[in-house]
mmCIF file of C-alpha atoms in Angstrom:
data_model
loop_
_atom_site.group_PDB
_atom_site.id
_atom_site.type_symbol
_atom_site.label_atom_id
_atom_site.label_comp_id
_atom_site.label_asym_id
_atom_site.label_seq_id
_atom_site.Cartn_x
_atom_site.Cartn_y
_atom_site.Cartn_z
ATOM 1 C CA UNK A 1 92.301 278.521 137.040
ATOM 2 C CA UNK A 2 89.971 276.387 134.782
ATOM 3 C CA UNK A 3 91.295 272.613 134.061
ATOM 4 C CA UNK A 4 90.721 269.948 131.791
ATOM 5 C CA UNK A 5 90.660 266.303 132.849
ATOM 6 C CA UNK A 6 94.404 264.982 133.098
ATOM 7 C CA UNK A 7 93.995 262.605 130.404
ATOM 8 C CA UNK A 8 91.671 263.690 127.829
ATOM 9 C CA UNK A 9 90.552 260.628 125.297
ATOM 10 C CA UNK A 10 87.730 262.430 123.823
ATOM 11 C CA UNK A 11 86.720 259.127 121.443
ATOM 12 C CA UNK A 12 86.330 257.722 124.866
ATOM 13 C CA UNK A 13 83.733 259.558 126.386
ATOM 14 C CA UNK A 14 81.213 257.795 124.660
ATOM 15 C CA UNK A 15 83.121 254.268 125.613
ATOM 16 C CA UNK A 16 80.508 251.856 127.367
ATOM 17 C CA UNK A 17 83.469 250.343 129.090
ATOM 18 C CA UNK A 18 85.033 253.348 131.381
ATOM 19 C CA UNK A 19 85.896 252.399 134.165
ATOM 20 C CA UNK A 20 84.180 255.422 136.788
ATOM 21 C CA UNK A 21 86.592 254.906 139.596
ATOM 22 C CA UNK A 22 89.623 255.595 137.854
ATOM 23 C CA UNK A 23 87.289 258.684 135.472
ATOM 24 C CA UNK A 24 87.162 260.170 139.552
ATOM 25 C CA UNK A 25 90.788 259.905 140.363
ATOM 26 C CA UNK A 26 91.309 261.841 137.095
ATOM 27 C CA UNK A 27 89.114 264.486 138.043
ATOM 28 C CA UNK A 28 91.023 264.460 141.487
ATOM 29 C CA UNK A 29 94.074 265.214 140.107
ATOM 30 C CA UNK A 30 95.377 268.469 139.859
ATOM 31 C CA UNK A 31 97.713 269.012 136.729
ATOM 32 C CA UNK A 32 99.459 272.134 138.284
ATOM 33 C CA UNK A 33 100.791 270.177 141.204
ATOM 34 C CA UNK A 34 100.869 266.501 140.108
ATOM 35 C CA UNK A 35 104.823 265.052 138.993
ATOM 36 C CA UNK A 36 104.662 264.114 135.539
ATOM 37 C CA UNK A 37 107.392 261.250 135.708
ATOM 38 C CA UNK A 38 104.530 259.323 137.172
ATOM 39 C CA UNK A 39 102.096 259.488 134.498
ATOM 40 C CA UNK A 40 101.869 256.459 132.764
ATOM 41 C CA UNK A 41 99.668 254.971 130.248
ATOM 42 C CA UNK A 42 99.279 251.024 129.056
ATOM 43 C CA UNK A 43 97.477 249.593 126.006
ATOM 44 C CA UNK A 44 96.097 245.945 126.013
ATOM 45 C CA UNK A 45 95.280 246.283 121.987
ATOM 46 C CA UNK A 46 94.572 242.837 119.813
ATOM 47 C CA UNK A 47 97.091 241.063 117.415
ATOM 48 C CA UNK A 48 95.315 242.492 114.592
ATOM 49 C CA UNK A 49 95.847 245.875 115.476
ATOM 50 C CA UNK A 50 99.238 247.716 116.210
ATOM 51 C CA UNK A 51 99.953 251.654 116.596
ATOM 52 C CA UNK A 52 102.372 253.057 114.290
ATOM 53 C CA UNK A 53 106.213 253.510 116.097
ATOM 54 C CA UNK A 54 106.674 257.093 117.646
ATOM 55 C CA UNK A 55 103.023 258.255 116.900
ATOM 56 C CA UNK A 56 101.852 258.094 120.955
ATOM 57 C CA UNK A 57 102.238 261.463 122.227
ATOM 58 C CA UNK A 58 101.438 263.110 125.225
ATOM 59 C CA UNK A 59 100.080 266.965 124.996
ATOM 60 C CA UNK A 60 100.365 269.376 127.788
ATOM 61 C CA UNK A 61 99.479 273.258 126.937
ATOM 62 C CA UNK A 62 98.943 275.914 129.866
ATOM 63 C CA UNK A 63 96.935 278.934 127.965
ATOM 64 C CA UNK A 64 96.905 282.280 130.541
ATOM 65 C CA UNK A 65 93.488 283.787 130.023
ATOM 66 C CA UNK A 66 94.411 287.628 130.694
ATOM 67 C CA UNK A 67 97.156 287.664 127.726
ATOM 68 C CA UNK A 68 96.102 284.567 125.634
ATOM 69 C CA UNK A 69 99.731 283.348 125.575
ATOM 70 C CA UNK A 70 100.028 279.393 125.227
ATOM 71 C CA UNK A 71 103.157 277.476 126.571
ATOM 72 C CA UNK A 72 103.049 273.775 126.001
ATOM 73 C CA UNK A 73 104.267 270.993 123.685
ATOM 74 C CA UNK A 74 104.023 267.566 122.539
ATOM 75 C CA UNK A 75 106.340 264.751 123.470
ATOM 76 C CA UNK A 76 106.610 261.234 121.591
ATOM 77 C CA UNK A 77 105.693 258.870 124.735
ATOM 78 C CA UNK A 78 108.260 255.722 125.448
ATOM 79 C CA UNK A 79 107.386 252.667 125.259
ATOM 80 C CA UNK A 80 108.081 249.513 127.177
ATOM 81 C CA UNK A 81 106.225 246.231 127.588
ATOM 82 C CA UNK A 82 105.752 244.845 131.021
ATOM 83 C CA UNK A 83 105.845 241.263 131.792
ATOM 84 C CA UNK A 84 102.454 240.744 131.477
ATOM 85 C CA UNK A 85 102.342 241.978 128.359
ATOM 86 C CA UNK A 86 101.093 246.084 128.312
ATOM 87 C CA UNK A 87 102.219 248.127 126.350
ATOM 88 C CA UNK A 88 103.399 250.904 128.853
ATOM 89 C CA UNK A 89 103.869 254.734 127.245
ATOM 90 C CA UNK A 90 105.685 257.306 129.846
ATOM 91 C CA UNK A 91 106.696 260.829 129.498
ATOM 92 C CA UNK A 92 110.662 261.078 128.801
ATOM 93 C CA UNK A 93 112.901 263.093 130.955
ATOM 94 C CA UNK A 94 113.205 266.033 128.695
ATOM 95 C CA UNK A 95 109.912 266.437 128.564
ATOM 96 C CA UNK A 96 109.066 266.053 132.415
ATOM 97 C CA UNK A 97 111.148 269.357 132.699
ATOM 98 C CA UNK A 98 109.361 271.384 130.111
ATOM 99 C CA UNK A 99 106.139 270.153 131.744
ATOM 100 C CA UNK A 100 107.820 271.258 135.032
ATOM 101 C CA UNK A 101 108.693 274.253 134.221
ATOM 102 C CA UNK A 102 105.046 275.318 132.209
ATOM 103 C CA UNK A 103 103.609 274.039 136.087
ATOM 104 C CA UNK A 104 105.539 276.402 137.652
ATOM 105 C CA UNK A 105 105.155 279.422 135.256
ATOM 106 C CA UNK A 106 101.757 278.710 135.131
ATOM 107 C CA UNK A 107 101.573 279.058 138.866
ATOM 108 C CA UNK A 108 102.730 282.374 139.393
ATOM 109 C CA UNK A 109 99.230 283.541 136.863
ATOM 110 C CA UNK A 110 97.148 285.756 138.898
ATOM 111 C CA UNK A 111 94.164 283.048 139.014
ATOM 112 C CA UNK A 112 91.548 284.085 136.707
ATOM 113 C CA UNK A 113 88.524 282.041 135.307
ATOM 114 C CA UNK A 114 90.266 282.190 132.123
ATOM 115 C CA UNK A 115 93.641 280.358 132.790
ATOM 116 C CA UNK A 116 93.001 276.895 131.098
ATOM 117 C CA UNK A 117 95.512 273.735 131.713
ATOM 118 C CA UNK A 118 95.035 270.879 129.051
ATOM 119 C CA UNK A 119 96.479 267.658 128.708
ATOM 120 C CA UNK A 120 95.728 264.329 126.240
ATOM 121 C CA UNK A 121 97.073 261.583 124.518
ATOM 122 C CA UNK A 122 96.743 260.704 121.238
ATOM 123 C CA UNK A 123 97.878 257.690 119.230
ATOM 124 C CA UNK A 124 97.733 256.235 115.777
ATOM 125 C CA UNK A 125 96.635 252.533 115.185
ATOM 126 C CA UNK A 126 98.033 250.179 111.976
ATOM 127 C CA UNK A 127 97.029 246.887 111.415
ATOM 128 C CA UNK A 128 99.190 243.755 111.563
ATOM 129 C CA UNK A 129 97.329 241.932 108.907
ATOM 130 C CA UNK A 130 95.766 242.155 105.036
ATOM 131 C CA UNK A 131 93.202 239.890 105.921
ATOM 132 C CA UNK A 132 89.757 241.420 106.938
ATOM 133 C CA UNK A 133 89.222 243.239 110.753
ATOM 134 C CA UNK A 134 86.617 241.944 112.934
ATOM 135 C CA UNK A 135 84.366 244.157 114.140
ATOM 136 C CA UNK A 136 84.269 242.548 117.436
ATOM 137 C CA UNK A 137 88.075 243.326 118.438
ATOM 138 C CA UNK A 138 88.166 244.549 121.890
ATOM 139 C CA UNK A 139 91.076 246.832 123.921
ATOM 140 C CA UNK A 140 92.037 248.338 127.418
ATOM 141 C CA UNK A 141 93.615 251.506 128.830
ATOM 142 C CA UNK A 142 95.514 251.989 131.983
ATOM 143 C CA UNK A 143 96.847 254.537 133.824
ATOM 144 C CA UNK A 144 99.077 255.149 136.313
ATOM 145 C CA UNK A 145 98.863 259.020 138.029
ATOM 146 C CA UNK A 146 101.815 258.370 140.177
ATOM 147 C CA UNK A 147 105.518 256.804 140.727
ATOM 148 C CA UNK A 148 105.101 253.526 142.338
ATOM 149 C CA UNK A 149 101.182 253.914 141.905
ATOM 150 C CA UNK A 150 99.218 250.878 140.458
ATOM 151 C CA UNK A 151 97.950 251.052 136.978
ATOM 152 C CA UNK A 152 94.617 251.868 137.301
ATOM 153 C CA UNK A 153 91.868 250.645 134.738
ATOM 154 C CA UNK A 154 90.297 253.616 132.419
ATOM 155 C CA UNK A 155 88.742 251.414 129.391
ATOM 156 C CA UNK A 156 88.241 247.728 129.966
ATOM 157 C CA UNK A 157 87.670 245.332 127.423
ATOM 158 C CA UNK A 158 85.442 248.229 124.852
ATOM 159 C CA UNK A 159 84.700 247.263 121.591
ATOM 160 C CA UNK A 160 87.546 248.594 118.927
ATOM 161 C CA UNK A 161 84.662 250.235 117.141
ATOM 162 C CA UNK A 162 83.569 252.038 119.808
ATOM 163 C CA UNK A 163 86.334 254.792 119.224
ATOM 164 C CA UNK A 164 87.016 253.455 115.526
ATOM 165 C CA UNK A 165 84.110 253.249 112.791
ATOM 166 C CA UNK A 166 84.100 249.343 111.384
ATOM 167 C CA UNK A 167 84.817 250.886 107.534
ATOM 168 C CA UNK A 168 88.069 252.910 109.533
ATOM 169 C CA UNK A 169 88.772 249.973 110.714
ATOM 170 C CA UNK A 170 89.869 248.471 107.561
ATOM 171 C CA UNK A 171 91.214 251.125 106.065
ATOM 172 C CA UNK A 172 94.045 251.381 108.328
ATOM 173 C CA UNK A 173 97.612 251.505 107.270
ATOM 174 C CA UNK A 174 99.425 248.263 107.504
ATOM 175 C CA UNK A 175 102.320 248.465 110.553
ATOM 176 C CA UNK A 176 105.841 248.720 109.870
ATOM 177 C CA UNK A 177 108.208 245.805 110.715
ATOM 178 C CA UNK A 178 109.698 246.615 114.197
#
């Protein structure tokens, strides 16, 4: 069965700031086998920026090469802030037993170089302000591939513009009140 990196931030592959060790442990993991309620993901993002409320979701689609049929879904990520501040997304129940259940299915495929697994994330910035964007606004992404696991470093401390073009920058929505 072919797979696709766990978490797949394809703006980021360009990022000057990924952090390798964690890109490994990634590549390590196997999304048929690994336990979904572990998979975390936190955002350090600047004051200027926000992301706009219920628009982090979490992709997981199993396509079975031999038939072409696709099972998968996407799932609005929760989000809680830890004490230091993160913005921590994780995968809600409901959706750790759909993502369960496509694991097992998928299993059971007669293993063929055309049985693909593919998961992502994929969020939507706003800004916080009227008042111009610097172009020299930096963020960080971490990731945690397991219960009780640390959260591991992906991106740390990239230029904004590195996954956002400056003239994007500015043209972002303004964020809704909380």
């Amino acid at each position: 069965m072919r797979m696709l990196p766990l978490f797949i931030f394809a703006p980021l592959m360009g990022c000057t700031s990924l952090v390798m060790s964690t890109v490994v442990a990634l590549d390590d993991l196997d999304p048929m086998t690994a336990d979904p309620a572990g998979f975390e993901v936190a955002l350090d993002i600047p004051d200027p920026l926000g992301l706009v409320k219920n628009s982090t979701e979490f992709q997981f689609t199993a396509t079975r090469g031999e038939t072409g049929d696709v099972s998968g879904g996407e799932y609005t990520l929760l989000e809680t802030t830890t004490p230091d501040g993160h913005r921590v997304y994780r995968i809600p129940q409901n959706a750790v037993e759909d993502i369960r259940a496509i694991q097992k299915d998928a299993a059971t495929w007669q293993a063929t170089g055309d049985n693909a697994l593919s998961v992502g994330v994929n969020l939507d910035f706003c800004r916080t302000t009227q008042d111009p964007l610097p172009d020299d606004l930096r963020f960080s992404i971490f990731i945690r591939l397991a219960q009780d696991a640390p959260l591991l470093p992906l991106v740390r401390n990239s230029r904004v513009t590195e996954v956002i073009e400056a003239e994007a920058l500015n043209e972002l929505d303004m964020c809704a009140d909380p």
